[in-house]
Coordinates of C-alpha atoms and ligand atoms in Angstrom, one line a residue:
X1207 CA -20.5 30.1 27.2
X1208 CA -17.2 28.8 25.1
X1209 CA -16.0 25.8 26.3
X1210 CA -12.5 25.6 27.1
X1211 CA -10.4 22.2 26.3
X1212 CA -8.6 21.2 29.6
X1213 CA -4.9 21.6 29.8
X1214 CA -4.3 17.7 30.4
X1215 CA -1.7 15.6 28.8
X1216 CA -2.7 12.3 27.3
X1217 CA -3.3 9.1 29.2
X1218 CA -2.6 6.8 26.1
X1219 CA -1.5 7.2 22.4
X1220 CA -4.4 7.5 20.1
X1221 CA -2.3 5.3 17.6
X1222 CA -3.0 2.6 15.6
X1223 CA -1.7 0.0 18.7
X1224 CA -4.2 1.8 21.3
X1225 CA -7.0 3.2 19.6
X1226 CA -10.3 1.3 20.3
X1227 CA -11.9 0.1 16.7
X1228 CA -13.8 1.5 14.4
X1229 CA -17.6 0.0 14.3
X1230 CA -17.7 -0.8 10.2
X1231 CA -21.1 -2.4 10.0
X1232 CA -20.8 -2.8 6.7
X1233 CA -24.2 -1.3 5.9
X1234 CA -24.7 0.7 3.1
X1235 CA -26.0 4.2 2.5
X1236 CA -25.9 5.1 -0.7
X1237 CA -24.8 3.9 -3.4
X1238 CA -23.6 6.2 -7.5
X1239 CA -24.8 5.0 -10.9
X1240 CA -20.6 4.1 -11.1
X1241 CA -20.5 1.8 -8.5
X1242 CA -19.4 4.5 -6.0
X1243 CA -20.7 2.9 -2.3
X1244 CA -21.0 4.9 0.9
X1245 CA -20.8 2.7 4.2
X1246 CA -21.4 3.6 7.6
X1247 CA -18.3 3.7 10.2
X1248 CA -18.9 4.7 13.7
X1249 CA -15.6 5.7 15.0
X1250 CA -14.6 4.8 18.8
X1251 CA -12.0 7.9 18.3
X1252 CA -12.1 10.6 15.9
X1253 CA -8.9 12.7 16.6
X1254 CA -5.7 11.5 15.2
X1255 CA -2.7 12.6 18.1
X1256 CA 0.3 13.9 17.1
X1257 CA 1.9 11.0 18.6
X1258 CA 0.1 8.3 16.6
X1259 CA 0.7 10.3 13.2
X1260 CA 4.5 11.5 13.9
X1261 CA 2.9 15.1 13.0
X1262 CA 3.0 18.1 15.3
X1263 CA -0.7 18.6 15.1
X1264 CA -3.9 16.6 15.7
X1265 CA -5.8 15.4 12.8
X1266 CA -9.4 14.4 12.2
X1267 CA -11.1 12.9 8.7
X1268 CA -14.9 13.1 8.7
X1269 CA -14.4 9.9 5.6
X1270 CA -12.3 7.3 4.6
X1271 CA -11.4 7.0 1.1
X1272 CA -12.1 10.1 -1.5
X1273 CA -13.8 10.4 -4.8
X1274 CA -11.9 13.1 -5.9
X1275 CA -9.2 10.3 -6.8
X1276 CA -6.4 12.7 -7.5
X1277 CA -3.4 10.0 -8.8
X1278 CA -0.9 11.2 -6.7
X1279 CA -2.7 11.2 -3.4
X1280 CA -0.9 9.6 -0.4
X1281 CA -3.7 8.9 2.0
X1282 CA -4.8 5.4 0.2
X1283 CA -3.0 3.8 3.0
X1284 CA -5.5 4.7 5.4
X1285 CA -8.6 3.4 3.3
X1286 CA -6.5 0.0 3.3
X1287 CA -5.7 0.1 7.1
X1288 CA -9.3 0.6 7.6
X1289 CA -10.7 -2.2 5.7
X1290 CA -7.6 -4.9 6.4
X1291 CA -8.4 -3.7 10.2
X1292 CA -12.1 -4.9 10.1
X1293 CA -11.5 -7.6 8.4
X1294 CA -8.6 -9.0 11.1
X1295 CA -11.3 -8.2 13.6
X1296 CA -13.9 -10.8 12.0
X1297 CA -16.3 -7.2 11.0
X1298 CA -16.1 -8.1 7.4
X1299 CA -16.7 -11.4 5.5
X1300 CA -13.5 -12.6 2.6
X1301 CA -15.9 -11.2 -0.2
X1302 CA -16.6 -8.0 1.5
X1303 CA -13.0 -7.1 2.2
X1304 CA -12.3 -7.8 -1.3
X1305 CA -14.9 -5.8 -2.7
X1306 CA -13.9 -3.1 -0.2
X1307 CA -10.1 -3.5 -1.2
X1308 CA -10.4 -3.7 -4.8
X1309 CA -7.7 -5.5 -6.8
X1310 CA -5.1 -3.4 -6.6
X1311 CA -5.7 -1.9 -3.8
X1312 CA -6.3 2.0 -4.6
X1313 CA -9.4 1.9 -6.4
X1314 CA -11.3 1.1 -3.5
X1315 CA -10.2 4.1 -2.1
X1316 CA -11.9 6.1 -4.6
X1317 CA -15.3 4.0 -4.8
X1318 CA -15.8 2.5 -1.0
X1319 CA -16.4 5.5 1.2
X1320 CA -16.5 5.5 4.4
X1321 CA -19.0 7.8 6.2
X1322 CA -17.8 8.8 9.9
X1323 CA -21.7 8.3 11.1
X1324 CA -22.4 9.4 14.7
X1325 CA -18.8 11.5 15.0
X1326 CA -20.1 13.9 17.7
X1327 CA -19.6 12.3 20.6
X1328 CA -16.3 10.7 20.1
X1329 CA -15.1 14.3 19.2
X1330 CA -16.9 15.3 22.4
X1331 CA -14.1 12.4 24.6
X1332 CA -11.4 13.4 22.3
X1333 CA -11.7 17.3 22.5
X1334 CA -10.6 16.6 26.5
X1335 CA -7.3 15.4 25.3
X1336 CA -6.4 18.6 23.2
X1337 CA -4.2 21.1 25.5
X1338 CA -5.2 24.9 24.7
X1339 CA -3.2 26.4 21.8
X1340 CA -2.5 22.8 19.8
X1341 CA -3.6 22.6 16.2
X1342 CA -6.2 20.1 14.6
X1343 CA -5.9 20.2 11.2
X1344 CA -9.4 18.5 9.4
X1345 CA -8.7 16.9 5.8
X1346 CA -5.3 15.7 6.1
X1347 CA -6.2 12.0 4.5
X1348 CA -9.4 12.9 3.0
X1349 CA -10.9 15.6 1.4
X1350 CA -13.6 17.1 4.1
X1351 CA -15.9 18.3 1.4
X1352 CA -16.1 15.7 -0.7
X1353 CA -19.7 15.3 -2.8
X1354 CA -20.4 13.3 -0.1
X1355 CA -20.6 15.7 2.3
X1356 CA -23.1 17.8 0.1
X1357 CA -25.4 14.9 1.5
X1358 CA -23.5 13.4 4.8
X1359 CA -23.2 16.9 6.3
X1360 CA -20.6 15.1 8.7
X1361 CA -17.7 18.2 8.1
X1362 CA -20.4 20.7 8.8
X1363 CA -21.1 19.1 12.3
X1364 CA -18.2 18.5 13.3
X1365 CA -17.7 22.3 13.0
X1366 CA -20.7 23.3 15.0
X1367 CA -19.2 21.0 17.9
X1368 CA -15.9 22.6 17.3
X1369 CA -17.1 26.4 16.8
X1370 CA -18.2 25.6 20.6
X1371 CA -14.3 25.7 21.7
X1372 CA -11.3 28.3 22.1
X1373 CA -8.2 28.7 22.2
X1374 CA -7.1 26.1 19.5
X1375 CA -6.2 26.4 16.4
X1376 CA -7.6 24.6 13.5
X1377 CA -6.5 23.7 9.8
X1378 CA -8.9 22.8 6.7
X1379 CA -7.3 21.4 3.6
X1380 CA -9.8 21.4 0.7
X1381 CA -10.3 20.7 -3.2
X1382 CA -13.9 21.5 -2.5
X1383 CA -15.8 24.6 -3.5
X1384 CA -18.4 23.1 -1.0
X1385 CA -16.7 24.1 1.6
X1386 CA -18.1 28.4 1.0
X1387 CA -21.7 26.7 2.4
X1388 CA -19.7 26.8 5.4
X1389 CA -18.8 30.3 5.7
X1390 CA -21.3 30.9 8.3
X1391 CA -19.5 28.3 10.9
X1392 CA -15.9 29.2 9.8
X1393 CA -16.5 32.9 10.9
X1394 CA -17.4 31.5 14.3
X1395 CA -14.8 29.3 14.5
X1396 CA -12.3 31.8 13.9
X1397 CA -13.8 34.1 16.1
X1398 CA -12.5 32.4 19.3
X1399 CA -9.8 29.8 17.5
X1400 CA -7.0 30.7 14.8
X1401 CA -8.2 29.2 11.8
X1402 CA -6.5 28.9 8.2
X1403 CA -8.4 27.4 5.6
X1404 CA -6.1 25.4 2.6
X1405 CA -8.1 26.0 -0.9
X1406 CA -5.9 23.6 -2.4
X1407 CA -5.3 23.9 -6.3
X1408 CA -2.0 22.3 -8.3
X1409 CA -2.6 24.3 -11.0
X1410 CA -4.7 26.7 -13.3
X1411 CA -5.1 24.7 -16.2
X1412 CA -8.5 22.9 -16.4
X1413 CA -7.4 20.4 -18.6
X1414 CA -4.3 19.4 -17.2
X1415 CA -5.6 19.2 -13.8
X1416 CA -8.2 16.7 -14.9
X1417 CA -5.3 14.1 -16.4
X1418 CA -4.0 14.0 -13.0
X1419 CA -6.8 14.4 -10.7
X1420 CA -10.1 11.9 -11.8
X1421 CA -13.0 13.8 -10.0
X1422 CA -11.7 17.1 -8.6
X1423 CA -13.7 20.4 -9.0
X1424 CA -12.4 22.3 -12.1
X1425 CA -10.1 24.9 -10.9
X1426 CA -11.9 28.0 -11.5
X1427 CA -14.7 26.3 -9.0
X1428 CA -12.3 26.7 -6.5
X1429 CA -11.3 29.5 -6.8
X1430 CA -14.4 31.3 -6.9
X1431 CA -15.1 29.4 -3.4
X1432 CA -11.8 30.8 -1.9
X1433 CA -12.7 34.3 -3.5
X1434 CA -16.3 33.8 -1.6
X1435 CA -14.3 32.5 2.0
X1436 CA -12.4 35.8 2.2
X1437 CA -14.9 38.1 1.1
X1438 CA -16.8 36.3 4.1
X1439 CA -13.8 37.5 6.5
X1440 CA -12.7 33.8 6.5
X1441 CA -8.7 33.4 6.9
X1442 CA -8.2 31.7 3.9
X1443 CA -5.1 30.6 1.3
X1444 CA -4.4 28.9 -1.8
X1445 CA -2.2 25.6 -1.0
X1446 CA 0.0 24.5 -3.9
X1447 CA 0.6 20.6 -3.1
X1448 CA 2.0 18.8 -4.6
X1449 CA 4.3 20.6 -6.7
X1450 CA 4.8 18.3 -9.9
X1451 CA 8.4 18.3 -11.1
X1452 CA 8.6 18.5 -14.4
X1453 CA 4.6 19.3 -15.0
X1454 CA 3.5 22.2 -12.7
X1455 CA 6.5 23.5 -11.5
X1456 CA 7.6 26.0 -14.1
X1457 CA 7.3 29.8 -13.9
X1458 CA 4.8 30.0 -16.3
X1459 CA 2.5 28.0 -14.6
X1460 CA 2.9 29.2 -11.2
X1461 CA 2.7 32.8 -11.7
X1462 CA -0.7 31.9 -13.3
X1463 CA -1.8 30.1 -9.8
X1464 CA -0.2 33.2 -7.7
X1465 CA -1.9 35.6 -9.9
X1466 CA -5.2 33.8 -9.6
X1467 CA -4.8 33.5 -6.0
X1468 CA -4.1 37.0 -5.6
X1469 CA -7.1 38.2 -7.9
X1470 CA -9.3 35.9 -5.2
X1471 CA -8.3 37.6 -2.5
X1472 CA -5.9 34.6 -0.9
X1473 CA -4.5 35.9 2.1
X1474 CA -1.5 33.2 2.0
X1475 CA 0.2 30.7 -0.2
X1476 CA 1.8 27.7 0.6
X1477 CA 3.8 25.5 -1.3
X1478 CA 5.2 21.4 -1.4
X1479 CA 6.5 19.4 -4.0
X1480 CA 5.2 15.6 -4.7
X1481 CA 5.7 13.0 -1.6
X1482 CA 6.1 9.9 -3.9
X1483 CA 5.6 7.0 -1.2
X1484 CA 5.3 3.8 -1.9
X1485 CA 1.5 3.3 -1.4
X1486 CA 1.6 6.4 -4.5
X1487 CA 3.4 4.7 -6.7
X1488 CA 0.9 2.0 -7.6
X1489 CA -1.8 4.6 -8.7
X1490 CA 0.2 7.9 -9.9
X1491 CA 3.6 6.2 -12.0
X1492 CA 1.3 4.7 -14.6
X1493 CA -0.6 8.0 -15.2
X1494 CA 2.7 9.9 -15.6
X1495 CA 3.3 7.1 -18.5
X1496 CA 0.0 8.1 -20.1
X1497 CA 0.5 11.5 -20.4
X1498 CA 4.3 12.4 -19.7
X1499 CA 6.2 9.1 -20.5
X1500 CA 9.7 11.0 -20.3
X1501 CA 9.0 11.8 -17.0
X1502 CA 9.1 8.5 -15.6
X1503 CA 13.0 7.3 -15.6
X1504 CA 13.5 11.0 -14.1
X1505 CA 11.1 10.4 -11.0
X1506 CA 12.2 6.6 -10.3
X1507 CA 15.6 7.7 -10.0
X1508 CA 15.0 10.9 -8.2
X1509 CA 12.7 8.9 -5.3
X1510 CA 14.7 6.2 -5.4
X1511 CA 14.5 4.5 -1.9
X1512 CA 12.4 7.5 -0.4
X1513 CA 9.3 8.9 -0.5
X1514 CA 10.8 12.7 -0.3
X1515 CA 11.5 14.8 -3.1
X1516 CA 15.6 15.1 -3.7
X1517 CA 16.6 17.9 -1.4
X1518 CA 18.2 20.2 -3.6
X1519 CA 15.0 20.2 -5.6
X1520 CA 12.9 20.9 -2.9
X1521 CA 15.2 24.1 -1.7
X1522 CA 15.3 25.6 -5.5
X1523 CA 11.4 25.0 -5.4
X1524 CA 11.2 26.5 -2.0
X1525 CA 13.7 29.1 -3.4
X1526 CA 11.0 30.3 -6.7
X1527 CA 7.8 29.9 -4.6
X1528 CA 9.3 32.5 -2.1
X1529 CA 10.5 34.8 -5.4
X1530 CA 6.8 34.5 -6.2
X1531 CA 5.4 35.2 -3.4
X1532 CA 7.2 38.8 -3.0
X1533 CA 6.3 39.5 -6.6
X1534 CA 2.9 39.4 -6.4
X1535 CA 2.6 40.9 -2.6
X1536 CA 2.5 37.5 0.0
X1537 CA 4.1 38.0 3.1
X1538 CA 6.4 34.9 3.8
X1539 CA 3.8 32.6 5.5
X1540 CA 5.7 29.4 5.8
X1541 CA 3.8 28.3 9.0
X1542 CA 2.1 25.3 6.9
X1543 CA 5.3 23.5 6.3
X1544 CA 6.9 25.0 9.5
X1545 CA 4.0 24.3 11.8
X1546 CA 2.4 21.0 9.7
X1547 CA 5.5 19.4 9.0
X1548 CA 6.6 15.6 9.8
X1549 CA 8.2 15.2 13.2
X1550 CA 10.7 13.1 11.1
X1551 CA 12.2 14.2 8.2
X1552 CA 13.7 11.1 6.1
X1553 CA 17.2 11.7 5.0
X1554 CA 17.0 12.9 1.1
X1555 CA 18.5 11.4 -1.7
X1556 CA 20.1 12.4 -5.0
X1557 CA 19.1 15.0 -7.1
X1558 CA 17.9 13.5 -10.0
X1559 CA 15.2 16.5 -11.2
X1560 CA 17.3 19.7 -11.1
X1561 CA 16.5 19.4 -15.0
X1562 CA 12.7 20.9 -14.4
X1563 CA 14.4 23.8 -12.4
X1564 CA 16.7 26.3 -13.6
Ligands
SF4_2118 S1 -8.8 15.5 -2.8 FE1 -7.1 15.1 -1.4 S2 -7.7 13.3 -0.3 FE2 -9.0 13.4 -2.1 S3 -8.0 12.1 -3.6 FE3 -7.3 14.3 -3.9 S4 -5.4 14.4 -2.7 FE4 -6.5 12.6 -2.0

């Protein structure tokens, strides 16, 4: 019998002020030839609300911290919050919150994991929270099939405790081919849920993608697995995010992606340019000096004061992914960045790229 998530509103914020701690015990699971660690985190609360976030959805990471490393990810805060959080609370000693920093703090991120042990029955509280027809969208600060989870398994049972409900509807964002293993639970999901599964590739170009993303499956991996995901009957899409000015957003290089996408089988496309906040900045401007030095006046001034991408930028890009789109046969599916979008948009600032679009 499907079990049906109440219609009850929350008690209490799940925020950062309210929600109970994390249980970091510091002890280790595994361990990489690099120095990669694993540690265990038993999480009091495993849903993020949309009132803790300031999104419109619900959010859940099955790890903290991602070896993919991609340079212009924006969820190294949380790895930060997680570790300067235990260590407040007296869970970690002064060397093991430097080691679990790191020096700058955004490598950590990349080579301190931390593995959401014993998830199922704080999903099992939090699941009572979630009125019928709300979204929970999994991956939004992590990458859910990380290599990790190859050995973890935490994603995949978190969907068999998930596949047990109706009437919600649920998100995946993804780098991971992994994620086809799944195929089997997605289907069931989606039998009694909306379900729309992110394959998320910046671009086609092997090469390029690995200046700017570390670790990342090469892109053909990818799209193989989304190819494998709709053959399956699985709703699946490509997401293009970020949009690079200057790097990935020309013509050339997105008809490639839209092309590929279509040749998978991608029911959908979606489509963002680069959120360039603060906690970014550290880890993606001095990669943009390695390998496109021009490039970095141009961004500076253009997110000047603001993590957002200069509005009139962000319309022409929203302008040629829709152009796109109708060429090669996508029905205008804006529901990621209608549905998924911050509750508060920050005002926008000058237009300083309009250079890398015509
Ligand atoms: S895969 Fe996603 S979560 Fe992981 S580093 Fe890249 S952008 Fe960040």
């Amino acid at each position: 019998m499907a079990e049906r998530p109440v219609r009850k509103a929350l008690e209490l914020p799940l925020g950062p002020t309210t929600q109970p701690p994390n249980r970091l015990t510091a002890q280790v699971l595994d361990e990489r030839l690099r120095g990669t660690r694993f540690v265990s985190l038993t999480p009091q609360r495993v849903l993020n609300s949309p009132k803790s976030t300031g999104m419109d959805y619900w959010s859940l990471n099955p790890y903290v911290g991602c070896e993919f490393g991609c340079s212009y990810c924006y969820a190294r805060y949380t790895h930060r919050y997680v570790v300067e959080r235990a260590h407040d609370a007296g869970k970690l000693t002064d060397a093991e919150f430097a080691d679990y920093r790191g020096a700058h703090g955004w490598e950590a991120f990349e080579k301190r994991i931390f593995v959401k042990e014993h998830v199922i029955g704080a999903l099992d509280v939090d699941l009572k929270h979630v009125p019928l027809g709300e979204t929970i969208v999994i991956g939004t600060a992590t990458d859910p099939y990380q290599p990790a989870e190859r050995k973890f398994k935490i994603t995949r049972a978190v969907l068999k405790r998930l596949a047990r409900c109706e009437g919600l509807s649920f998100g995946i964002i993804t780098k991971s081919p992994l994620i086809a293993r799944d195929a089997d639970l997605l289907v069931r999901l989606q039998e009694r849920n909306e379900l729309q599964i992110h394959v998320s590739l910046i671009t086609a170009d092997a090469a390029l993608a690995r200046k700017l993303e570390a670790r990342s499956p090469v892109p053909a991996a990818r799209l193989r697995a989304l190819g494998k995901l709709v053959d399956a009957g699985v709703n699946a899409g490509l997401i293009i995010a970020p949009v690079l000015p200057g790097i990935t957003d020309d013509v050339a290089q997105l008809d490639t992606l839209f092309a590929a996408a279509k040749r998978a089988g991608a029911r959908f496309i979606h489509a963002g340019p680069l959120r360039l906040y603060p906690a970014i900045r550290d880890r993606f401007l001095p990669v943009l000096g390695e390998h496109f030095p021009d490039l970095v006046p141009k961004y500076q001034r253009a997110y000047a004061g603001h993590g957002y991408a200069p509005r009139d930028y962000a319309k022409a890009l929203s302008r040629r992914i829709e152009k796109l789109r109708k060429k090669h046969g996508f029905k205008n599916q804006s529901a990621m960045f209608e549905r998924y979008r911050p509750a508060k948009m920050p005002v926008q600032g000058e237009l300083e790229l309009r250079g890398s679009l015509p």
